[in-house]
Backbone as CSV, one residue per row, in Angstrom:
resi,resn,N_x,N_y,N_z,CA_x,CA_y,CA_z,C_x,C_y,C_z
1,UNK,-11.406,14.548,43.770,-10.830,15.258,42.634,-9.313,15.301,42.786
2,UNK,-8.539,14.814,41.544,-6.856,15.107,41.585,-6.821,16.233,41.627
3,UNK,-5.532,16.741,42.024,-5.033,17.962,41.654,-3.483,17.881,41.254
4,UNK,-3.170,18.171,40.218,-2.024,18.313,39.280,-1.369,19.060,39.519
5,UNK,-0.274,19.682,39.762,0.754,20.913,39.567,2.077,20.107,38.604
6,UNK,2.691,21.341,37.832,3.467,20.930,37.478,4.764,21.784,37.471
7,UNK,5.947,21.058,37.278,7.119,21.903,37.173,8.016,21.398,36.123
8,UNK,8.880,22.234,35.862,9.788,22.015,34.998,10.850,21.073,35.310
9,UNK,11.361,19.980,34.636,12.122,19.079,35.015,13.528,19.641,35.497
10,UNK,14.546,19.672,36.420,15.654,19.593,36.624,16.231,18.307,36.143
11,UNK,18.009,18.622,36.644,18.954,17.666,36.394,18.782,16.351,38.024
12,UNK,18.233,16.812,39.138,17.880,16.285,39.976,16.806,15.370,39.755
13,UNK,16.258,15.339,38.910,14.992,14.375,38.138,15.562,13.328,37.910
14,UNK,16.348,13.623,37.194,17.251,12.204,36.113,17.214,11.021,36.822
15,UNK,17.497,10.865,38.097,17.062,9.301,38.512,15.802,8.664,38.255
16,UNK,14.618,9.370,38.745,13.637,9.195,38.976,13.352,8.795,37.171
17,UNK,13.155,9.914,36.388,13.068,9.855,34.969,13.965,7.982,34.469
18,UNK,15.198,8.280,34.536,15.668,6.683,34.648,15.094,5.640,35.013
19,UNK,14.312,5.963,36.236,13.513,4.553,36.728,12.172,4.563,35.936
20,UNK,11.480,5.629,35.895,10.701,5.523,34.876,10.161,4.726,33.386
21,UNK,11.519,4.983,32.699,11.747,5.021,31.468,12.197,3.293,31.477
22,UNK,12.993,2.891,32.710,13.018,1.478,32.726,11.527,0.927,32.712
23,UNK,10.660,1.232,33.156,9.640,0.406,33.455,8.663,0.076,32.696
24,UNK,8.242,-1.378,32.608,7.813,-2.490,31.094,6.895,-1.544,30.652
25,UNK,6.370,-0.653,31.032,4.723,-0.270,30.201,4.957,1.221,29.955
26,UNK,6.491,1.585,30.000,7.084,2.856,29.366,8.133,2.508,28.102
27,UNK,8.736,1.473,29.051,9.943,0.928,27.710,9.338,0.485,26.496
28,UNK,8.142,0.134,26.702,7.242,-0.706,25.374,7.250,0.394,24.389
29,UNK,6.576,1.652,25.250,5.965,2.598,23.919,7.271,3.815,24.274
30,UNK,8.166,4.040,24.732,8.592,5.071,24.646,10.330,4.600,24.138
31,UNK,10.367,3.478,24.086,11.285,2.893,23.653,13.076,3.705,23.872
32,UNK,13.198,4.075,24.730,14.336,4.940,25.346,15.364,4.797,26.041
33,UNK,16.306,4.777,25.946,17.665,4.742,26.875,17.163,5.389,28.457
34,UNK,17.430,4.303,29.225,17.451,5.121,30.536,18.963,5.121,31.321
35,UNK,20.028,4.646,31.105,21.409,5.006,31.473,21.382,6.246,32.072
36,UNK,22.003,6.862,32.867,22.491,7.862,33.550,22.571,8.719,32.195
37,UNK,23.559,8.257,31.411,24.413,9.042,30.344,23.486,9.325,29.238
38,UNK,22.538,8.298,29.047,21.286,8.492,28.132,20.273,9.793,28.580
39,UNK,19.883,9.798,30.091,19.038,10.744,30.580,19.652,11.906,30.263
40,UNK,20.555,12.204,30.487,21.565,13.288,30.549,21.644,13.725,29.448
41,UNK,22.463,13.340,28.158,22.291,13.486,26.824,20.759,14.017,26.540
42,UNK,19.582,13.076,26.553,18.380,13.355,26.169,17.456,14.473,26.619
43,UNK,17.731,14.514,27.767,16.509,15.365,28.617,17.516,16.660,29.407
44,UNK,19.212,16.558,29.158,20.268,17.392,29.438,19.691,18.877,28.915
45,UNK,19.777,18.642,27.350,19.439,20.086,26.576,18.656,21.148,26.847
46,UNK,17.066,20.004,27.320,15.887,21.375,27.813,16.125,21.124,28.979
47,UNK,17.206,20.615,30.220,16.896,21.414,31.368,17.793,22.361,31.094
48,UNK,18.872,22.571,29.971,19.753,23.574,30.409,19.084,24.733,29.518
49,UNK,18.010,24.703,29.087,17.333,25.919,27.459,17.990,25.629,26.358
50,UNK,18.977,24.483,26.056,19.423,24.489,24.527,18.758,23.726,23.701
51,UNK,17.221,23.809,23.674,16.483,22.978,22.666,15.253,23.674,23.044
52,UNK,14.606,23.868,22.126,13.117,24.200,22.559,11.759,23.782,22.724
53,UNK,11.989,22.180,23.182,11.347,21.433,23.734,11.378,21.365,25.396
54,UNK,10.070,21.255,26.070,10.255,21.523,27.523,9.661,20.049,28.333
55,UNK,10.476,19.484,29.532,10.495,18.616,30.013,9.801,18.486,31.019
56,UNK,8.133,18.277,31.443,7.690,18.558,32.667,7.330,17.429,34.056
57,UNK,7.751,17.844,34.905,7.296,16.735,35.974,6.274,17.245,36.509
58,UNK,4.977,16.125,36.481,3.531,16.417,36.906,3.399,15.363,37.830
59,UNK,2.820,15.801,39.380,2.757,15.677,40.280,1.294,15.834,40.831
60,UNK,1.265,14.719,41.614,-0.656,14.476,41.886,-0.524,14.580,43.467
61,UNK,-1.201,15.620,43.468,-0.955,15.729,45.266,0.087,15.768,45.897
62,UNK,1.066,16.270,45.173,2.359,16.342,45.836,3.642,15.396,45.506
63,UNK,3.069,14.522,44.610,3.785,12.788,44.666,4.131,13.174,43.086
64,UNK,5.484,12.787,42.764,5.601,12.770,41.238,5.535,11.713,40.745
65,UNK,4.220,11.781,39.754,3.438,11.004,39.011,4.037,10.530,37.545
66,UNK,4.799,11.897,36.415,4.380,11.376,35.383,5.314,12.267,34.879
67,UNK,5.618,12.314,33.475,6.079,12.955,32.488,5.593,13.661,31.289
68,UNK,5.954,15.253,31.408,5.135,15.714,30.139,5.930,16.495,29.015
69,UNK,6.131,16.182,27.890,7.527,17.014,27.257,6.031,17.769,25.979
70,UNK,6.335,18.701,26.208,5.753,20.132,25.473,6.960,20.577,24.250
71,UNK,6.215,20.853,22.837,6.839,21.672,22.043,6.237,22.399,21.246
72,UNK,6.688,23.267,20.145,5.784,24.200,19.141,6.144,23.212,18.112
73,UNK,5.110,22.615,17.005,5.230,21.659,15.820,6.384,22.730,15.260
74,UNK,6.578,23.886,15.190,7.365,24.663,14.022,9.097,24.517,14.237
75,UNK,8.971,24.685,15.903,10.480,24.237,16.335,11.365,22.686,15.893
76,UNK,10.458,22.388,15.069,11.097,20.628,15.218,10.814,20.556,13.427
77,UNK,11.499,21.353,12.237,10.779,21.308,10.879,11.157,19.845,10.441
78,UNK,11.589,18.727,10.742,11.888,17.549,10.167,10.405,16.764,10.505
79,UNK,9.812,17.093,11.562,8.443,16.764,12.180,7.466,17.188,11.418
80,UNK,7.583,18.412,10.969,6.441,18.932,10.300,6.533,18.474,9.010
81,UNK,8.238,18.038,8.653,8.082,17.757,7.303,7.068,16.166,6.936
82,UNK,7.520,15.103,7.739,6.855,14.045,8.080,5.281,14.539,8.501
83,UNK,5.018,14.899,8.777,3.369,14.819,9.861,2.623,15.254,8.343
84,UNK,3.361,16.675,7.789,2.131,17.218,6.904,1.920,16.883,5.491
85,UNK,1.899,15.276,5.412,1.171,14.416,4.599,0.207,14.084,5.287
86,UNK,0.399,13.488,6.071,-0.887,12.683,7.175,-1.761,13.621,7.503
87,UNK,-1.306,14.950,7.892,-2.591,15.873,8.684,-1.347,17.423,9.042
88,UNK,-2.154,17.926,7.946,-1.161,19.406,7.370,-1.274,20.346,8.743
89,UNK,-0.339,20.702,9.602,-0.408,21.638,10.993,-0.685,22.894,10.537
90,UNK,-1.436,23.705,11.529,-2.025,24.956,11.128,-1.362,25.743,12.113
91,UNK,-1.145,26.885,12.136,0.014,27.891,12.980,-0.709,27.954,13.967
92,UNK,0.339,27.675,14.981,-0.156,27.706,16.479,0.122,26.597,16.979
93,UNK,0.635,25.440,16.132,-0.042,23.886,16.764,1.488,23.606,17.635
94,UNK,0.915,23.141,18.846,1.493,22.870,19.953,1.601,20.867,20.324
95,UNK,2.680,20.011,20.267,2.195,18.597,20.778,2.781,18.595,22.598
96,UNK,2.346,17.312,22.745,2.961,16.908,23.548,3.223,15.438,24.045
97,UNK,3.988,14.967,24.694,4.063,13.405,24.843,3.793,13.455,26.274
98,UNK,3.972,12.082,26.983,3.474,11.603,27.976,3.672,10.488,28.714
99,UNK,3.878,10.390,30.354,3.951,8.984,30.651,3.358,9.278,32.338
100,UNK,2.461,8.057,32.412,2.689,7.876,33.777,3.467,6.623,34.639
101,UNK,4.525,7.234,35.373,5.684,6.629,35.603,5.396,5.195,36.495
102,UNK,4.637,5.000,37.207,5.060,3.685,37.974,3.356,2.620,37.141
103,UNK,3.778,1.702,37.287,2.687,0.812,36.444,1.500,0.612,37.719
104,UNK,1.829,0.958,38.628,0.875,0.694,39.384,-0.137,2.052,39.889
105,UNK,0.146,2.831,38.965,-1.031,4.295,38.590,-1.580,4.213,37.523
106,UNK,-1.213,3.430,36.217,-1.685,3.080,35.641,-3.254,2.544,34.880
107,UNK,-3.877,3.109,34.591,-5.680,2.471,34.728,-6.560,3.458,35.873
108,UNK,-5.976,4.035,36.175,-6.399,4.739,37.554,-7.450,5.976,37.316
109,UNK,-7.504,6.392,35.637,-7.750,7.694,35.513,-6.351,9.066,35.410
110,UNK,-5.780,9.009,35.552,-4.553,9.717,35.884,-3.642,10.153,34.800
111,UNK,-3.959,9.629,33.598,-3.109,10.095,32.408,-4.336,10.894,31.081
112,UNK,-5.673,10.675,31.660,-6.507,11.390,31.280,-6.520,12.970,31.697
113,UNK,-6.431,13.061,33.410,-6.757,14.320,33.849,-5.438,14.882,33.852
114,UNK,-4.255,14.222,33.758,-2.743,14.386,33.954,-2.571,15.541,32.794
115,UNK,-3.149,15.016,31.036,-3.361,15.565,30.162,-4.539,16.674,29.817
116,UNK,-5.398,16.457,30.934,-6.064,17.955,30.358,-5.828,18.317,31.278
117,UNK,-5.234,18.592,32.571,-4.843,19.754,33.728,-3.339,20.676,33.072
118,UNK,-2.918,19.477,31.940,-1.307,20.160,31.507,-1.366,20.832,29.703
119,UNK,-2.843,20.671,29.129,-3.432,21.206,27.925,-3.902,22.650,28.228
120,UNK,-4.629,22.466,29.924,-5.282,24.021,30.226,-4.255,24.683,30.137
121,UNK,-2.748,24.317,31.231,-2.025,24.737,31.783,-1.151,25.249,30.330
122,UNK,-1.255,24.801,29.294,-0.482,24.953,28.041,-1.225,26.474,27.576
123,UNK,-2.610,26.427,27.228,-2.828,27.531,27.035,-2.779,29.000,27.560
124,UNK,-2.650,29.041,28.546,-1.988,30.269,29.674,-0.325,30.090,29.238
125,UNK,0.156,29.156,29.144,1.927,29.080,29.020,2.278,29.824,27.674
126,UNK,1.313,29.281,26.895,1.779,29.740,25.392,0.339,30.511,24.144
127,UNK,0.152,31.912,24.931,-0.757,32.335,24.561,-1.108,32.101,22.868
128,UNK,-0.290,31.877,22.239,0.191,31.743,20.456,-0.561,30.508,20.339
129,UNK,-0.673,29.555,20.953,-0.389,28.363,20.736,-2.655,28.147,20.458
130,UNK,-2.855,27.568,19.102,-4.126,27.259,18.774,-4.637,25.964,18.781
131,UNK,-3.925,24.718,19.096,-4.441,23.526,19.315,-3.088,22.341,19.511
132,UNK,-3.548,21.877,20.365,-2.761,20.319,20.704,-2.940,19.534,19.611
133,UNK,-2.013,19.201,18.920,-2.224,17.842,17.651,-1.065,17.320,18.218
134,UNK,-1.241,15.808,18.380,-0.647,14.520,18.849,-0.688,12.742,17.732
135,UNK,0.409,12.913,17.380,0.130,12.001,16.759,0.706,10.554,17.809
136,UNK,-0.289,9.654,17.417,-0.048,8.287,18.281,0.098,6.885,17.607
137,UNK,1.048,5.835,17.804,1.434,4.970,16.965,-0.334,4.090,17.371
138,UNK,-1.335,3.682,16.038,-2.486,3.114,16.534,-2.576,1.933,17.302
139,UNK,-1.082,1.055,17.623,-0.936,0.121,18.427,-1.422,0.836,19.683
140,UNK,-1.135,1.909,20.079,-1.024,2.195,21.821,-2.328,2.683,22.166
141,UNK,-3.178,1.766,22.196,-4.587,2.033,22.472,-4.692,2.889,23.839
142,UNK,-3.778,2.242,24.679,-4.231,3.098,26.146,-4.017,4.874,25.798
143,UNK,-3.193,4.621,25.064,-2.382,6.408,24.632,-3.290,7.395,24.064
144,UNK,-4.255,6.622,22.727,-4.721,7.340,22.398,-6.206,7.439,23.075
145,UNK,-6.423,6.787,23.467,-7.454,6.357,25.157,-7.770,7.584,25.651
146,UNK,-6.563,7.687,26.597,-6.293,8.637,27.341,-6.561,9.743,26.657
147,UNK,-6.238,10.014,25.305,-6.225,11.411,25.083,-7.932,12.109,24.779
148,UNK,-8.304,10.672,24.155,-9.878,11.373,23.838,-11.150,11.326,25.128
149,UNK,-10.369,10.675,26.237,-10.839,10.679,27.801,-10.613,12.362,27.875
150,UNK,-9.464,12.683,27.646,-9.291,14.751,27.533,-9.905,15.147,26.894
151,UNK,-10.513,14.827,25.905,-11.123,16.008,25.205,-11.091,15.852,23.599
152,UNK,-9.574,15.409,23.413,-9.096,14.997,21.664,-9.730,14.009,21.322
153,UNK,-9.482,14.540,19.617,-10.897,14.020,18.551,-10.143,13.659,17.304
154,UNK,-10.265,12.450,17.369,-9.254,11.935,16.301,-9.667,12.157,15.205
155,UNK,-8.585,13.259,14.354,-8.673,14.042,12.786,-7.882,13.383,11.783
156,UNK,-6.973,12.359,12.104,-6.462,11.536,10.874,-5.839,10.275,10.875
157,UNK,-5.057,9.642,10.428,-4.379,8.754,10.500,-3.643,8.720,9.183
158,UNK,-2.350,8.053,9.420,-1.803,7.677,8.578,-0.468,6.671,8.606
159,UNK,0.775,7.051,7.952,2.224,6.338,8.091,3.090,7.542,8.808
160,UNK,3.285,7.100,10.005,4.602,7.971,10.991,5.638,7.384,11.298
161,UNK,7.310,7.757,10.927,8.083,6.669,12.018,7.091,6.547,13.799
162,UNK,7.665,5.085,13.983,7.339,4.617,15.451,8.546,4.953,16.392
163,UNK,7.964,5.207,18.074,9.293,5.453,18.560,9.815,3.967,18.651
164,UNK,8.847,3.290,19.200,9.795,1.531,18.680,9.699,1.005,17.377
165,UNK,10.577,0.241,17.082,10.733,-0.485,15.286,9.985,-1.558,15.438
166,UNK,9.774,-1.899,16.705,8.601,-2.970,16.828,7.128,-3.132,15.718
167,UNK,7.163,-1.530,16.124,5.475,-1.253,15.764,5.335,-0.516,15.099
168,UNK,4.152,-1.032,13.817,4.385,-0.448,12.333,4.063,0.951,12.508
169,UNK,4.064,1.615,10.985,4.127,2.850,10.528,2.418,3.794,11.395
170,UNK,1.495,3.006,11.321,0.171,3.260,11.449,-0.059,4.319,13.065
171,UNK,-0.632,5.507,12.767,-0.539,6.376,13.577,-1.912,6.998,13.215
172,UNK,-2.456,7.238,14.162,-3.754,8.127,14.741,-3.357,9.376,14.900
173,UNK,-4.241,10.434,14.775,-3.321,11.923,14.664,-4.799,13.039,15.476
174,UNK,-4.673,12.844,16.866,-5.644,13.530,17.784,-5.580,14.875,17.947
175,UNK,-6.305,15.580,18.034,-6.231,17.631,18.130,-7.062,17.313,19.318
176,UNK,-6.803,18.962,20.195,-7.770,19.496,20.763,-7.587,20.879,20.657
177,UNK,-8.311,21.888,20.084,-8.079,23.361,19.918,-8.232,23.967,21.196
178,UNK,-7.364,25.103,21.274,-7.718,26.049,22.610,-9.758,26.786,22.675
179,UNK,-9.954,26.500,23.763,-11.475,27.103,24.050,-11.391,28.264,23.347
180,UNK,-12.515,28.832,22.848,-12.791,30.004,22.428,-13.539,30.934,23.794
């Protein structure tokens, strides 16, 4: 059995995050600047609290594994304005994104349990918070893979910007509600 812990990203990350974000089977789907000056700019804001999106480093046995950025759909209204054609958010709704950083963890199981050890961990964080909705570009099969390996149950699809221009509009739109 893994065991997950997670913490909040520091400015001491930023290398690691950099090497990450370089690597072919992150750059594909997360399509991102990894420059020093890029990390900094991007992932700068929520380590310092000036954005209210949160940056997490998840760690498998001790070893940092992966990336998890947490937000409230309501904090981001240009998001909600886009999403609620495709699949209208209901108060409470919480997303999150994801990576596991070296390609050679990859396939392993690890971005399945990565995501429901950091969904439990969401509901204790943000008692408000009534369900994970994730929308996923339908190219990234492993992505949305992973998520219904957790638990999510794909409730829509539709047209989303992509984070790459590569890959069309077409997006899968996965929930998982908090346990009752």
């Amino acid at each position: 059995m893994v065991s997950w812990s997670f913490r909040r990203v520091d400015t001491a990350d930023f290398p690691l995050l950099a090497h990450w974000l370089a690597q072919p089977h992150v750059a594909r789907w997360w399509h991102h600047e990894w420059s020093a000056e890029a990390v900094e700019r991007d992932f700068g804001p929520s380590v310092r609290g000036e954005e209210p999106n949160q940056d997490w480093l998840a760690s498998l046995d001790g070893r940092p594994a992966g990336l998890l950025q947490r937000c409230r759909w309501t904090d981001y209204p240009e998001y909600v304005a886009e999403m609620t054609p495709v699949y209208p958010l209901p108060p409470g709704a919480v997303s999150i994104d994801y990576l596991i950083g070296e390609a050679g963890d990859v396939g392993r199981g690890w971005g399945p349990s990565m995501i429901a050890a950091f969904v439990a961990r969401t509901w204790t964080d943000l008692p408000g918070s009534t369900c994970v909705i994730i929308p996923v570009v339908a190219a990234n099969r492993a992505s949305w893979r992973a998520l219904e390996k957790a638990g999510f149950t794909r409730v829509g699809e539709g047209e989303l910007e992509p984070d790459n221009p590569v890959d069309d509009r077409r997006h899968l739109v996965l929930r998982l509600d908090r346990p009752v």
